[in-house]
């Protein structure tokens, strides 16, 4: 059976829970489509997250990588199309706040996702789940991890699909933060299962 490395993030900023962490914990060790899931939680730290992802890839030797991130305010599941070679944005959990720093000095300006993002969106819609392709993963930790995975794949393992999916907030976060769109944990979990199944079908 093929192996999928699925990553999520710890809570960050003023988000006391991270639904990606709960999804990864729920799917770790399970089988979805033709994949055995190896779930890992990433720190929200510009200085260590890229190295951590590469360590997980080395340990698990996956056939594919999907990283998940919270996009509070979005109301659809959004597979990301592109990662850019910049670190920027709000302060991370360790107090780092890079401005316009390259992720990889020797890296390309940007990498396109090698996940079947259109098929994922079509499958989500067919299952009654709002979805669209996103053309920006920002420049915070989500983009950082997506870029690192794609850079590794291109330079070391070009047959390994890699990419990133942003999800909306959970109901728990919406209760804490007020007027932000939210999905139930079960809906979010179903959505990621659908995306993995779409990857398996390609």
CSV table of C-alpha atoms in Angstrom, one decimal, residues 23-184:
chain,number,residue,atom,x,y,z
A,23,UNK,CA,-7.8,16.1,11.4
A,24,UNK,CA,-4.2,14.7,11.3
A,25,UNK,CA,-4.6,13.1,14.6
A,26,UNK,CA,-7.9,11.5,13.5
A,27,UNK,CA,-6.4,10.1,10.2
A,28,UNK,CA,-3.0,9.0,11.5
A,29,UNK,CA,-2.6,5.3,11.1
A,30,UNK,CA,-5.8,4.9,9.0
A,31,UNK,CA,-6.3,3.9,5.4
A,32,UNK,CA,-7.9,6.3,2.9
A,33,UNK,CA,-8.3,5.2,-0.7
A,34,UNK,CA,-5.0,3.4,-1.5
A,35,UNK,CA,-3.0,5.3,1.1
A,36,UNK,CA,-1.8,4.4,4.6
A,37,UNK,CA,-1.8,7.8,6.4
A,38,UNK,CA,1.3,8.9,8.5
A,39,UNK,CA,0.1,12.0,10.4
A,40,UNK,CA,2.6,14.6,11.8
A,41,UNK,CA,2.1,17.9,13.6
A,42,UNK,CA,4.2,20.8,12.7
A,43,UNK,CA,5.4,23.7,14.9
A,44,UNK,CA,4.5,27.2,13.9
A,45,UNK,CA,8.1,28.2,13.7
A,46,UNK,CA,9.7,29.7,10.6
A,47,UNK,CA,13.2,28.5,11.7
A,48,UNK,CA,12.3,24.8,12.2
A,49,UNK,CA,9.2,23.9,10.2
A,50,UNK,CA,10.9,23.3,6.9
A,51,UNK,CA,13.6,21.1,8.4
A,52,UNK,CA,10.9,19.2,10.4
A,53,UNK,CA,8.9,18.5,7.2
A,54,UNK,CA,12.1,17.2,5.5
A,55,UNK,CA,12.8,15.0,8.5
A,56,UNK,CA,9.3,13.5,8.4
A,57,UNK,CA,9.8,12.8,4.6
A,58,UNK,CA,13.1,11.1,5.4
A,59,UNK,CA,11.6,9.0,8.2
A,60,UNK,CA,8.4,8.0,6.4
A,61,UNK,CA,9.6,7.8,2.8
A,62,UNK,CA,6.1,8.7,1.6
A,63,UNK,CA,4.7,8.3,-1.9
A,64,UNK,CA,2.9,11.7,-1.6
A,65,UNK,CA,2.7,14.6,0.8
A,66,UNK,CA,-0.3,16.8,1.7
A,67,UNK,CA,0.1,19.5,4.3
A,68,UNK,CA,-2.9,21.2,5.9
A,69,UNK,CA,-3.3,24.7,7.2
A,70,UNK,CA,-6.0,26.8,8.8
A,71,UNK,CA,-7.3,29.8,6.8
A,72,UNK,CA,-9.7,31.4,9.3
A,73,UNK,CA,-12.0,33.6,7.3
A,74,UNK,CA,-12.2,31.4,4.2
A,75,UNK,CA,-15.5,29.5,3.8
A,76,UNK,CA,-14.4,26.9,1.4
A,77,UNK,CA,-11.7,24.2,1.3
A,78,UNK,CA,-9.0,25.6,-0.9
A,79,UNK,CA,-6.2,23.5,-2.4
A,80,UNK,CA,-3.3,25.8,-3.1
A,81,UNK,CA,-2.0,26.2,-6.6
A,82,UNK,CA,1.4,27.9,-5.9
A,83,UNK,CA,4.1,28.4,-3.2
A,84,UNK,CA,6.4,31.4,-3.3
A,85,UNK,CA,10.0,31.7,-2.1
A,86,UNK,CA,9.4,34.2,0.7
A,87,UNK,CA,8.9,34.2,4.4
A,88,UNK,CA,6.8,37.0,5.6
A,89,UNK,CA,3.8,37.7,7.8
A,90,UNK,CA,2.7,37.7,11.4
A,91,UNK,CA,5.0,36.6,14.3
A,92,UNK,CA,5.3,32.9,14.7
A,93,UNK,CA,5.0,30.9,18.0
A,94,UNK,CA,8.7,31.5,18.7
A,95,UNK,CA,8.7,35.2,18.2
A,96,UNK,CA,10.2,35.2,14.7
A,97,UNK,CA,8.9,37.7,12.2
A,98,UNK,CA,10.8,37.6,8.9
A,99,UNK,CA,10.2,40.2,6.3
A,100,UNK,CA,10.7,39.3,2.6
A,101,UNK,CA,13.3,36.6,3.4
A,102,UNK,CA,13.8,33.8,0.9
A,103,UNK,CA,13.0,30.3,2.0
A,104,UNK,CA,15.7,28.8,-0.1
A,105,UNK,CA,18.5,31.1,-1.5
A,106,UNK,CA,19.0,28.6,-4.3
A,107,UNK,CA,15.3,27.8,-4.9
A,108,UNK,CA,13.0,28.8,-7.7
A,109,UNK,CA,10.9,31.9,-7.2
A,110,UNK,CA,7.9,29.7,-7.0
A,111,UNK,CA,6.7,26.1,-7.3
A,112,UNK,CA,3.3,24.9,-8.6
A,113,UNK,CA,1.6,22.2,-6.6
A,114,UNK,CA,1.9,18.7,-7.9
A,115,UNK,CA,-1.3,17.6,-6.3
A,116,UNK,CA,-4.4,17.2,-8.6
A,117,UNK,CA,-5.9,20.4,-7.3
A,118,UNK,CA,-8.6,20.7,-9.9
A,119,UNK,CA,-9.7,17.1,-9.4
A,120,UNK,CA,-9.8,17.6,-5.6
A,121,UNK,CA,-12.0,20.7,-6.0
A,122,UNK,CA,-14.3,18.9,-8.4
A,123,UNK,CA,-14.5,15.9,-6.1
A,124,UNK,CA,-15.3,18.1,-3.1
A,125,UNK,CA,-18.1,19.9,-5.0
A,126,UNK,CA,-19.5,16.5,-6.1
A,127,UNK,CA,-19.7,15.5,-2.5
A,128,UNK,CA,-21.6,18.7,-1.5
A,129,UNK,CA,-18.6,20.5,0.0
A,130,UNK,CA,-17.8,24.1,-1.0
A,131,UNK,CA,-14.3,24.3,-2.5
A,132,UNK,CA,-12.2,26.3,-4.9
A,133,UNK,CA,-8.6,26.5,-6.0
A,134,UNK,CA,-6.6,29.2,-4.2
A,135,UNK,CA,-3.9,31.1,-6.0
A,136,UNK,CA,-2.1,32.4,-2.9
A,137,UNK,CA,-1.0,30.5,0.2
A,138,UNK,CA,0.2,33.8,1.6
A,139,UNK,CA,3.8,34.0,2.9
A,140,UNK,CA,3.3,32.7,6.4
A,141,UNK,CA,4.1,29.2,7.7
A,142,UNK,CA,1.6,27.4,5.3
A,143,UNK,CA,3.4,28.8,2.3
A,144,UNK,CA,6.8,28.0,3.9
A,145,UNK,CA,6.0,24.3,4.4
A,146,UNK,CA,4.4,24.0,1.0
A,147,UNK,CA,7.4,25.5,-0.7
A,148,UNK,CA,9.8,23.3,1.2
A,149,UNK,CA,7.9,20.1,0.2
A,150,UNK,CA,7.8,21.1,-3.4
A,151,UNK,CA,11.5,22.1,-3.5
A,152,UNK,CA,12.4,18.7,-2.0
A,153,UNK,CA,10.2,16.9,-4.4
A,154,UNK,CA,11.7,18.7,-7.5
A,155,UNK,CA,15.3,18.2,-6.4
A,156,UNK,CA,15.2,14.8,-4.8
A,157,UNK,CA,12.0,12.9,-5.6
A,158,UNK,CA,10.1,14.2,-8.6
A,159,UNK,CA,7.6,11.4,-8.7
A,160,UNK,CA,6.3,12.4,-5.2
A,161,UNK,CA,3.2,14.6,-5.5
A,162,UNK,CA,3.3,17.4,-2.9
A,163,UNK,CA,1.2,20.3,-2.0
A,164,UNK,CA,-1.0,22.2,0.5
A,165,UNK,CA,-4.7,22.5,1.4
A,166,UNK,CA,-6.2,25.3,3.4
A,167,UNK,CA,-9.3,24.6,5.4
A,168,UNK,CA,-11.9,26.9,7.1
A,169,UNK,CA,-12.2,27.4,10.9
A,170,UNK,CA,-14.0,24.8,13.0
A,171,UNK,CA,-17.1,25.7,14.9
A,172,UNK,CA,-15.1,25.8,18.1
A,173,UNK,CA,-13.0,28.6,16.7
A,174,UNK,CA,-16.0,30.5,15.4
A,175,UNK,CA,-17.6,30.4,18.9
A,176,UNK,CA,-14.3,31.9,20.3
A,177,UNK,CA,-13.8,34.5,17.6
A,178,UNK,CA,-17.3,35.5,16.6
A,179,UNK,CA,-18.2,36.2,13.0
A,180,UNK,CA,-15.9,33.9,11.0
A,181,UNK,CA,-17.1,31.1,8.7
A,182,UNK,CA,-16.8,27.6,10.1
A,183,UNK,CA,-17.3,24.0,9.4
A,184,UNK,CA,-17.9,21.1,11.7
